[in-house]
PDB file of C-alpha atoms in Angstrom:
ATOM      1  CA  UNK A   1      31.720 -16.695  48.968  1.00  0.00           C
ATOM      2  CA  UNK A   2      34.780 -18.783  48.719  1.00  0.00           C
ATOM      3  CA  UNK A   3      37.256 -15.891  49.407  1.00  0.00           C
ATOM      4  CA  UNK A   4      38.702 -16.761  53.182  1.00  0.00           C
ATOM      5  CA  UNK A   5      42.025 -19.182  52.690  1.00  0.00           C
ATOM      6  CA  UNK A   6      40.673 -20.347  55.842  1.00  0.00           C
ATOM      7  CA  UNK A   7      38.527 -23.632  54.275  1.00  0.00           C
ATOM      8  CA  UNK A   8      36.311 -24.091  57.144  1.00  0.00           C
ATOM      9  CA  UNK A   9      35.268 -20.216  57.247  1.00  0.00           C
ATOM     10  CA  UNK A  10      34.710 -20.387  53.434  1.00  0.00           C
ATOM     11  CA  UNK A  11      32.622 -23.195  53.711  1.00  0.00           C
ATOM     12  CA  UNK A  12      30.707 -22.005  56.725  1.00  0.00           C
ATOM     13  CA  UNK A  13      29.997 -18.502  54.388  1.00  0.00           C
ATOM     14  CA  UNK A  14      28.724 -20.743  51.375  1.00  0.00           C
ATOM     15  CA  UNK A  15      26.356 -23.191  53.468  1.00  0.00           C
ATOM     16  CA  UNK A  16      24.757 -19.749  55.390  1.00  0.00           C
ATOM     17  CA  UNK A  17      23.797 -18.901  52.066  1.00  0.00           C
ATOM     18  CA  UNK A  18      22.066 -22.123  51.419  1.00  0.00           C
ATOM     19  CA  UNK A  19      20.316 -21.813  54.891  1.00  0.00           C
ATOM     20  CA  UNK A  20      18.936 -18.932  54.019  1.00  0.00           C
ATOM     21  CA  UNK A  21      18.188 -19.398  50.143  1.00  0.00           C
ATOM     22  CA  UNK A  22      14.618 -20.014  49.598  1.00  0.00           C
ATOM     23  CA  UNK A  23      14.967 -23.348  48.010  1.00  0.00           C
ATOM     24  CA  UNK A  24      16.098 -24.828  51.197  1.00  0.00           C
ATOM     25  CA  UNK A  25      14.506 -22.627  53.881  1.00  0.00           C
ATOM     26  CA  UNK A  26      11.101 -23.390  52.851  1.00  0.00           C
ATOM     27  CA  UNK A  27      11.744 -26.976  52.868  1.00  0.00           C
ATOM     28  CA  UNK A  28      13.775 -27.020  56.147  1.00  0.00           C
ATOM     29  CA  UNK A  29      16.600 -28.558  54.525  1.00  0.00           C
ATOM     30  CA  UNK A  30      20.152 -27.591  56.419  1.00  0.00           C
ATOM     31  CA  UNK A  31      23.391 -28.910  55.190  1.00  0.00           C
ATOM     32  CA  UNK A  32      25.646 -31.058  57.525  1.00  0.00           C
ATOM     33  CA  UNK A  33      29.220 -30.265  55.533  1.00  0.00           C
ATOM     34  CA  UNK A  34      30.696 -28.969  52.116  1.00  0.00           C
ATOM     35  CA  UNK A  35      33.569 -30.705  49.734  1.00  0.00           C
ATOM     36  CA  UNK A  36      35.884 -28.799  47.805  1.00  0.00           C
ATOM     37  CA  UNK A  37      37.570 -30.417  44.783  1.00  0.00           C
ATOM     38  CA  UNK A  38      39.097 -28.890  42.361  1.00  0.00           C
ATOM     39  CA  UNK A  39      39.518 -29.194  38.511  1.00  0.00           C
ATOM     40  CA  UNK A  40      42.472 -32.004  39.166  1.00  0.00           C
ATOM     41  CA  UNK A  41      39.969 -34.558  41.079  1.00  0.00           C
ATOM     42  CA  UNK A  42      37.415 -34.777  38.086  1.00  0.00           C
ATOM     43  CA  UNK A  43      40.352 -35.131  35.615  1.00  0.00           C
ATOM     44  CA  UNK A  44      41.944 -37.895  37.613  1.00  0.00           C
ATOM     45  CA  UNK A  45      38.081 -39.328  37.580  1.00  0.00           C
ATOM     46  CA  UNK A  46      37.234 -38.953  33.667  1.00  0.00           C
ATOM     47  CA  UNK A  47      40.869 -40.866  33.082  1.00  0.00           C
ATOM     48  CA  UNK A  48      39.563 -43.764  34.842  1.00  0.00           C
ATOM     49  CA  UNK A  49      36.235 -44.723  32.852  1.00  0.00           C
ATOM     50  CA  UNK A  50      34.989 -44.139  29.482  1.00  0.00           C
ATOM     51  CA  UNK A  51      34.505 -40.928  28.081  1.00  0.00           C
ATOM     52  CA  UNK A  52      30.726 -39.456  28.495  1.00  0.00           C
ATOM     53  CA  UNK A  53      28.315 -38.702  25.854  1.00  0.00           C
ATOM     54  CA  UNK A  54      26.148 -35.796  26.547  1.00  0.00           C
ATOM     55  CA  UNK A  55      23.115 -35.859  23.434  1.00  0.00           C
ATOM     56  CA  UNK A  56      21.806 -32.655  24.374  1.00  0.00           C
ATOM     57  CA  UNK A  57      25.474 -30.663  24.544  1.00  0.00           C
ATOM     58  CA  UNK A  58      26.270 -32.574  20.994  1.00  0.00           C
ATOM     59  CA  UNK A  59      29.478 -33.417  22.801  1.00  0.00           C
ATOM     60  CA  UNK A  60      31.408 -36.318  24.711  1.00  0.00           C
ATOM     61  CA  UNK A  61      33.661 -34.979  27.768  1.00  0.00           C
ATOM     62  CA  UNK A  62      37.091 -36.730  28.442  1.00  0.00           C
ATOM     63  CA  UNK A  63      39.597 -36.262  31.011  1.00  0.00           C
ATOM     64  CA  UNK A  64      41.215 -33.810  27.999  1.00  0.00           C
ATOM     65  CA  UNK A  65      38.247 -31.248  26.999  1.00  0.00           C
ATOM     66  CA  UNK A  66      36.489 -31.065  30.522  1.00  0.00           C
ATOM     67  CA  UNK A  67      37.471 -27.546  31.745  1.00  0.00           C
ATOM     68  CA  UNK A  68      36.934 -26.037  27.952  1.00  0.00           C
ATOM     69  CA  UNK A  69      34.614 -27.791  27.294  1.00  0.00           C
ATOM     70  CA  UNK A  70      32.660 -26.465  30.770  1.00  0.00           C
ATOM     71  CA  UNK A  71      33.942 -23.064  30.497  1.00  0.00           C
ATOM     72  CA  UNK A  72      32.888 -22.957  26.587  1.00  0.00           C
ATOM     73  CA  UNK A  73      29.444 -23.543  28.048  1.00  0.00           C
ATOM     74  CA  UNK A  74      29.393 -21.386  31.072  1.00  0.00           C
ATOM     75  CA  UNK A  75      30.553 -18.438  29.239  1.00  0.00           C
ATOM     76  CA  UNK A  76      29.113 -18.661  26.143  1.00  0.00           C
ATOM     77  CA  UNK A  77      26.071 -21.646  25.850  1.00  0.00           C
ATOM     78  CA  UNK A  78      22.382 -21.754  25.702  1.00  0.00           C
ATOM     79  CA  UNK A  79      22.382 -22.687  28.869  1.00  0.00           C
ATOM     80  CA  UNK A  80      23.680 -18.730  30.152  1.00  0.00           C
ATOM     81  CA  UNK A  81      21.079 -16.998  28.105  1.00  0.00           C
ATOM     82  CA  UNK A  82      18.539 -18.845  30.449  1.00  0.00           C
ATOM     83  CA  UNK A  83      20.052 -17.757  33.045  1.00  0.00           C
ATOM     84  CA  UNK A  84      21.354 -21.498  34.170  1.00  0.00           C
ATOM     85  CA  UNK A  85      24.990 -21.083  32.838  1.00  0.00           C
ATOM     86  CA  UNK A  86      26.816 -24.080  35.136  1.00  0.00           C
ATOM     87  CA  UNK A  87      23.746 -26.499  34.087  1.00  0.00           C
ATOM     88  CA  UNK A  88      25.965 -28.664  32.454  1.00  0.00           C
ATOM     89  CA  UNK A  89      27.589 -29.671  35.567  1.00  0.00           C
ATOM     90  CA  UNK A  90      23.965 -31.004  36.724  1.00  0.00           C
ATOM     91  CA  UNK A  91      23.653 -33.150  33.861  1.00  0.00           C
ATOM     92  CA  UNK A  92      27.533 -34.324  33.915  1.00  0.00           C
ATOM     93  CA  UNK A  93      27.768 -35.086  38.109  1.00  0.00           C
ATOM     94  CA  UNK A  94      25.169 -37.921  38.059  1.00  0.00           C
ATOM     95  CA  UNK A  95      26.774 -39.576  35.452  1.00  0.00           C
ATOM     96  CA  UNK A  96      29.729 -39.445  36.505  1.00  0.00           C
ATOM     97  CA  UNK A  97      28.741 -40.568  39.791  1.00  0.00           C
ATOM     98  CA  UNK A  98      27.408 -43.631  38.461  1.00  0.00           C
ATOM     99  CA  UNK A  99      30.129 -44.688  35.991  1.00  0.00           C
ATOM    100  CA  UNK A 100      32.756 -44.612  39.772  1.00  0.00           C
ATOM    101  CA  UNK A 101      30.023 -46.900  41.503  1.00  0.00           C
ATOM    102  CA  UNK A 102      29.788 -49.464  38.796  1.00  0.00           C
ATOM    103  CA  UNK A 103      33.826 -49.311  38.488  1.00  0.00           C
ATOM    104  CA  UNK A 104      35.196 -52.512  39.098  1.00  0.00           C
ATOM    105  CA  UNK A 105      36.986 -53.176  42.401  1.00  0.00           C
ATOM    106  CA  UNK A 106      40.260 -53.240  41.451  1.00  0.00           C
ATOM    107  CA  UNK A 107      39.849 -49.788  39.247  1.00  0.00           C
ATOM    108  CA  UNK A 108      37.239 -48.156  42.040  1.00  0.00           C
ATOM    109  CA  UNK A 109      40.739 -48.695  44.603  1.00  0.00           C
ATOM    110  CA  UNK A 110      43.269 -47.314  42.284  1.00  0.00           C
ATOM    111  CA  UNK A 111      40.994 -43.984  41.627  1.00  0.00           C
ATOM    112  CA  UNK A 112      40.772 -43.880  45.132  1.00  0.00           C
ATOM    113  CA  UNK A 113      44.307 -44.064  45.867  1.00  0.00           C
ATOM    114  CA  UNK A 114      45.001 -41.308  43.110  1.00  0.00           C
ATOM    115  CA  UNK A 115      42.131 -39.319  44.916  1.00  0.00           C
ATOM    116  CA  UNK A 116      44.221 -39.865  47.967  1.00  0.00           C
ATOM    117  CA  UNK A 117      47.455 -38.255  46.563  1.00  0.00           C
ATOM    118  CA  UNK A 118      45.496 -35.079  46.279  1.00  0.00           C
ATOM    119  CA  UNK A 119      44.527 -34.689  49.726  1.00  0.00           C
ATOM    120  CA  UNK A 120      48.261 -33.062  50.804  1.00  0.00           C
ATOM    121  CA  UNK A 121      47.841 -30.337  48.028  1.00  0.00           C
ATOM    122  CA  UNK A 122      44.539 -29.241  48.840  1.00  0.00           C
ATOM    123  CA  UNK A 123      42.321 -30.053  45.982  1.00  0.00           C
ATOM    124  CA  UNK A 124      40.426 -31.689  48.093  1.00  0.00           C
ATOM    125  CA  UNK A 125      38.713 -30.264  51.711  1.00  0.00           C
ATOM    126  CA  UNK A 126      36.162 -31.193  53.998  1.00  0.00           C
ATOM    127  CA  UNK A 127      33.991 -29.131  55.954  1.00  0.00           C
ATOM    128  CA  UNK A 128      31.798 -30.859  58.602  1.00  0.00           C
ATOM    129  CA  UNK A 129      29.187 -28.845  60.985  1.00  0.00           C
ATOM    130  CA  UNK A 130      29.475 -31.338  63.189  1.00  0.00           C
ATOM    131  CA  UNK A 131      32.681 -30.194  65.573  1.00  0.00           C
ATOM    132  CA  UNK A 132      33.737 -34.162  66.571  1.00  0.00           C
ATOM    133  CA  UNK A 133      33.637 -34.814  63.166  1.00  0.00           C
ATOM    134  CA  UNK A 134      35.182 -31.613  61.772  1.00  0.00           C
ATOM    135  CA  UNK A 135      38.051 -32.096  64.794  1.00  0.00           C
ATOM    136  CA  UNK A 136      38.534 -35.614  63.187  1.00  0.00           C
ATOM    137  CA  UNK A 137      39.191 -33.859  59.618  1.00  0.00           C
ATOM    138  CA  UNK A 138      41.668 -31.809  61.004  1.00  0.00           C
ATOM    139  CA  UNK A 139      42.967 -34.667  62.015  1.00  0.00           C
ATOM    140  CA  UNK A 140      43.367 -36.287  59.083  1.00  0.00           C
ATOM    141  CA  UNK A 141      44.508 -32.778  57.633  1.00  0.00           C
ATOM    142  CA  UNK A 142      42.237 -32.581  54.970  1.00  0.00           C
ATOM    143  CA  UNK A 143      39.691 -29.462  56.721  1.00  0.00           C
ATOM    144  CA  UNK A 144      41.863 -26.842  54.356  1.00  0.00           C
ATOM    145  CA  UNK A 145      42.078 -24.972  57.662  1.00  0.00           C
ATOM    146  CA  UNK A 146      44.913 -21.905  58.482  1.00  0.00           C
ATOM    147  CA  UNK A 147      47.891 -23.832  60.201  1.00  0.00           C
ATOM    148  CA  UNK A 148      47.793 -22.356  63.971  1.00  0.00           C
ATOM    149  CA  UNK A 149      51.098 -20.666  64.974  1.00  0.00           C
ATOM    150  CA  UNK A 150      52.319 -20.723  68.475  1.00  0.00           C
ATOM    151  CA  UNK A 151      50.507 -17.267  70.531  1.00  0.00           C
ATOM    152  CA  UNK A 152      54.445 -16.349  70.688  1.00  0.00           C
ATOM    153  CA  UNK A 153      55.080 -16.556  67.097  1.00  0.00           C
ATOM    154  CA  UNK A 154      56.365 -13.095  65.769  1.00  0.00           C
ATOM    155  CA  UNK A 155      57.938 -12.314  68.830  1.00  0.00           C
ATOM    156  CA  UNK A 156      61.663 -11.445  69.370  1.00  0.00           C
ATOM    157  CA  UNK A 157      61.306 -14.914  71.706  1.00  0.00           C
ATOM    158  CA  UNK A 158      59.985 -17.186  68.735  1.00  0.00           C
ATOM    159  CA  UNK A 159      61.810 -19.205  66.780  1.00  0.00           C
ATOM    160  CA  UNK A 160      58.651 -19.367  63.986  1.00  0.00           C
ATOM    161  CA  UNK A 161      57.996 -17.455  60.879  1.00  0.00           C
ATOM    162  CA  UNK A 162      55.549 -18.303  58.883  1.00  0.00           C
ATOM    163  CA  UNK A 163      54.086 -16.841  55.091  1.00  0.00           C
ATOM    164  CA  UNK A 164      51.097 -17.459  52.756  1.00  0.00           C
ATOM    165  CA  UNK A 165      50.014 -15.681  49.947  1.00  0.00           C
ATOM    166  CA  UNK A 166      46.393 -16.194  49.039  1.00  0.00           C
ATOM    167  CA  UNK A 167      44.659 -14.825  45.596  1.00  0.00           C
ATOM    168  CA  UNK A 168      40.985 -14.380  44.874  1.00  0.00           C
ATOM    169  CA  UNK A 169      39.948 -13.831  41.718  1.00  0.00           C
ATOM    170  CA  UNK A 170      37.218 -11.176  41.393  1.00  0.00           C
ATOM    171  CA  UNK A 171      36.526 -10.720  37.690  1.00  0.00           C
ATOM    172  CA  UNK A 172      39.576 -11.863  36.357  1.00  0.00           C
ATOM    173  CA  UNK A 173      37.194 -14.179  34.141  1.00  0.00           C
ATOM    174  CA  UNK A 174      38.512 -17.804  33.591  1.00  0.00           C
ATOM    175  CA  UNK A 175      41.896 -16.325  32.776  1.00  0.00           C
ATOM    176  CA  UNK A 176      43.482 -18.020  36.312  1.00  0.00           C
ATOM    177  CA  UNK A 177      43.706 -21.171  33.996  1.00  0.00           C
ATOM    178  CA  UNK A 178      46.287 -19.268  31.820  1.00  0.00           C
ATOM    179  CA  UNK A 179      48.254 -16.946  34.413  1.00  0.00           C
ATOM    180  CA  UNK A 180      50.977 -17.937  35.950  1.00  0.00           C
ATOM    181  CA  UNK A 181      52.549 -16.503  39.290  1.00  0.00           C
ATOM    182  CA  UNK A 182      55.705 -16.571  40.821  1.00  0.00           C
ATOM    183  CA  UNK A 183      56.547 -15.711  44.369  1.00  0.00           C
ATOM    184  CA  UNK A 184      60.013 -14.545  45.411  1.00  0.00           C
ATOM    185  CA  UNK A 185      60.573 -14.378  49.121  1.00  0.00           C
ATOM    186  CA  UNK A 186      63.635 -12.715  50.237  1.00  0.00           C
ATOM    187  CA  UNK A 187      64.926 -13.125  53.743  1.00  0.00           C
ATOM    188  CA  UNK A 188      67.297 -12.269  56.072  1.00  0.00           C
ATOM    189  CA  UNK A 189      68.114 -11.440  60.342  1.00  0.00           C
ATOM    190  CA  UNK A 190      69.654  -8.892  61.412  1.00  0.00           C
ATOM    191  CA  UNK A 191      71.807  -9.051  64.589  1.00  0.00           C
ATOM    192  CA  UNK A 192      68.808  -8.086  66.685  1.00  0.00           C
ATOM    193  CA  UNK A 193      67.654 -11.305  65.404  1.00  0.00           C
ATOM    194  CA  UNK A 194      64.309  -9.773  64.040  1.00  0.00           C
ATOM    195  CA  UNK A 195      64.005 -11.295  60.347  1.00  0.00           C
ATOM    196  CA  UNK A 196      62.827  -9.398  57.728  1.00  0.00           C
ATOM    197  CA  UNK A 197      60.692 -11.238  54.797  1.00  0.00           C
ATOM    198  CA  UNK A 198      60.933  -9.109  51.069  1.00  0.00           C
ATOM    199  CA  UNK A 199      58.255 -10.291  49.074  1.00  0.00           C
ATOM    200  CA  UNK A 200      57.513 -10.206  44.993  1.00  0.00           C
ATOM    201  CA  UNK A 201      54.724 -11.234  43.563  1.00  0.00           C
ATOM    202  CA  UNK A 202      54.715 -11.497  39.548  1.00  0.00           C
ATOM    203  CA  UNK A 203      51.770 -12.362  37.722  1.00  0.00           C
ATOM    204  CA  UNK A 204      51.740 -12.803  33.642  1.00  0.00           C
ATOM    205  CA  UNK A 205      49.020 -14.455  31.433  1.00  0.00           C
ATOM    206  CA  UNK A 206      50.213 -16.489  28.564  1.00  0.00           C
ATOM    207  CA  UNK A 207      46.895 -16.843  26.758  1.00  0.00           C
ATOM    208  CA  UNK A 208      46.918 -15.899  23.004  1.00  0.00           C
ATOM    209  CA  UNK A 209      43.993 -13.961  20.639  1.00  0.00           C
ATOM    210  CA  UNK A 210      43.602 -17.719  19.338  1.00  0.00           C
ATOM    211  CA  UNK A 211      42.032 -18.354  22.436  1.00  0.00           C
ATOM    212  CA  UNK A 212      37.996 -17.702  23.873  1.00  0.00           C
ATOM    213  CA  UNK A 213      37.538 -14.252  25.349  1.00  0.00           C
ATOM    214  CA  UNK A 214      37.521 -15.590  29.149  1.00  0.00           C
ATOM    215  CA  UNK A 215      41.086 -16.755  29.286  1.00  0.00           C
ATOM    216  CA  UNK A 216      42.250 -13.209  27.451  1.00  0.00           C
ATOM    217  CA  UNK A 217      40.706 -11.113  30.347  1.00  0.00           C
ATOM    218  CA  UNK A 218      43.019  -8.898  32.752  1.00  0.00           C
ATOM    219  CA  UNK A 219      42.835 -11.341  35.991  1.00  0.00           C
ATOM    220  CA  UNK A 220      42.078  -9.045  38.366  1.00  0.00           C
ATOM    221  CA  UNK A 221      42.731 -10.939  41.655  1.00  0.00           C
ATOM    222  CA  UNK A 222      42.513  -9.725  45.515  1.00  0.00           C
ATOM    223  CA  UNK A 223      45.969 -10.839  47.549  1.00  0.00           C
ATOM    224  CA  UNK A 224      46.548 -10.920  50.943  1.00  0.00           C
ATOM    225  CA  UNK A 225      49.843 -12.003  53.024  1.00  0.00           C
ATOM    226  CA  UNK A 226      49.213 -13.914  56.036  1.00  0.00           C
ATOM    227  CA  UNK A 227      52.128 -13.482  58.640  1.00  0.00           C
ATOM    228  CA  UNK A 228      52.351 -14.119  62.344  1.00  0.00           C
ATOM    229  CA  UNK A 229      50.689 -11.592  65.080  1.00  0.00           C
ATOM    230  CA  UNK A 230      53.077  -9.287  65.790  1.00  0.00           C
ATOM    231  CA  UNK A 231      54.739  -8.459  62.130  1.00  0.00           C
ATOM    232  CA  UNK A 232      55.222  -5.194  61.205  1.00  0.00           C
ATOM    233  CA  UNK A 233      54.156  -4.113  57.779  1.00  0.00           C
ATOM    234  CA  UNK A 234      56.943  -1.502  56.105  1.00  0.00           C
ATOM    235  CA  UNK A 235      55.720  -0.795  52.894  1.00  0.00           C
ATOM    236  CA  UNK A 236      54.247  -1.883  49.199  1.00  0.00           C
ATOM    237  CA  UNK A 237      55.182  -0.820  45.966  1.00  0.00           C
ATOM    238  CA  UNK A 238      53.511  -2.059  42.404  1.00  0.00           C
ATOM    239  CA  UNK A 239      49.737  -2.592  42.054  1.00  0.00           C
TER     240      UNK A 239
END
């Protein structure tokens, strides 16, 4: 469900299906907000306390083997065959939740300045139901939502431009932690002073046989270009 670049639309899509999931319907339970975070935030977390034993995954997850050690499970574990494959996340979160409340001051306010330093490149967003309190994360830009042009933007009078390309993967496997892109933009005005934006998108995974199936998959990924009202699209070559 997260496939809009738009965070608060994303989130909105992921808590209707909670609403509606049987779980929480029968129990009348209706979420107030959602928080993204992304691999980064639980690294930055693990580095700050002592690794964590987990008896019944025979294994101990650091700030170094987290994502394999996750994906190792999700793809391939016990866990999957009963049809639970991201269990081990349920096991890990309290845990980790209680080793950051019982860190000592001093170490609880430098994780939560490093936390901080994450908020600009969005790997961390806040979604709130609320709309004071979502108009107060948008004030604090951390509500992951679409920056809002001018309504002139695009037009011959505008002095804006704006571009973002935004990738989904849909059954590329895990190999996104292994592919890298590269974006060239190319542009230039003409005397009319319209500009015109050329735009390459390369996309190349580096993972080798020596590593698990799910990184070696063809990352198949949906991309859209966001540009201001008014653009004209001339054509599209590749794919």
């Amino acid at each position: 469900a997260n496939a809009f670049f738009d965070f608060p639309t994303s989130a909105e899509k992921v808590l209707g299906f909670f609403d509606t999931s049987k779980i929480y319907s029968e129990r009348d339970i209706r979420f107030a907000g959602a928080i993204a975070i992304n691999v980064a935030v639980i690294t930055d977390i693990l580095k700050s306390i002592d690794p964590i034993a987990l008896p019944e995954y025979t294994t101990t997850i650091t700030s170094d083997n987290f994502l394999d050690i996750v994906q190792r499970e999700v793809e391939s574990g016990e866990d999957k065959k009963q049809g639970m494959p991201k269990r081990i996340l349920q096991v890990l979160a309290p845990e980790l939740l209680k080793r950051v409340s019982h860190m000592q001051p001093d170490a609880q306010s430098a994780l939560f300045k490093q936390l901080q330093r994450r908020l600009p490149s969005k790997d961390i967003m806040v979604y709130v139901r609320d709309p004071m309190l979502e108009a107060f994360m948008k004030e604090l830009r951390i509500a992951g939502e679409i920056y809002m042009l001018p309504h002139n933007a695009g037009t011959r009078s505008s002095a804006h431009d704006y571009l973002a390309l935004v990738r989904a993967n849909v059954g590329g496997g895990k190999a996104d932690a292994y592919t890298d892109d590269t974006v060239d933009i190319q542009s230039s005005i003409d005397i009319r002073g319209i500009i015109h934006n050329s735009v390459t998108l390369t996309r190349k995974n580096r993972a080798t046989n020596k590593l698990p199936w799910w990184y070696r998959m063809p990352n198949r990924a949906h991309v859209e270009l966001l540009v201001p009202y008014g653009s004209t699209f001339v054509s599209m070559d590749g794919q």
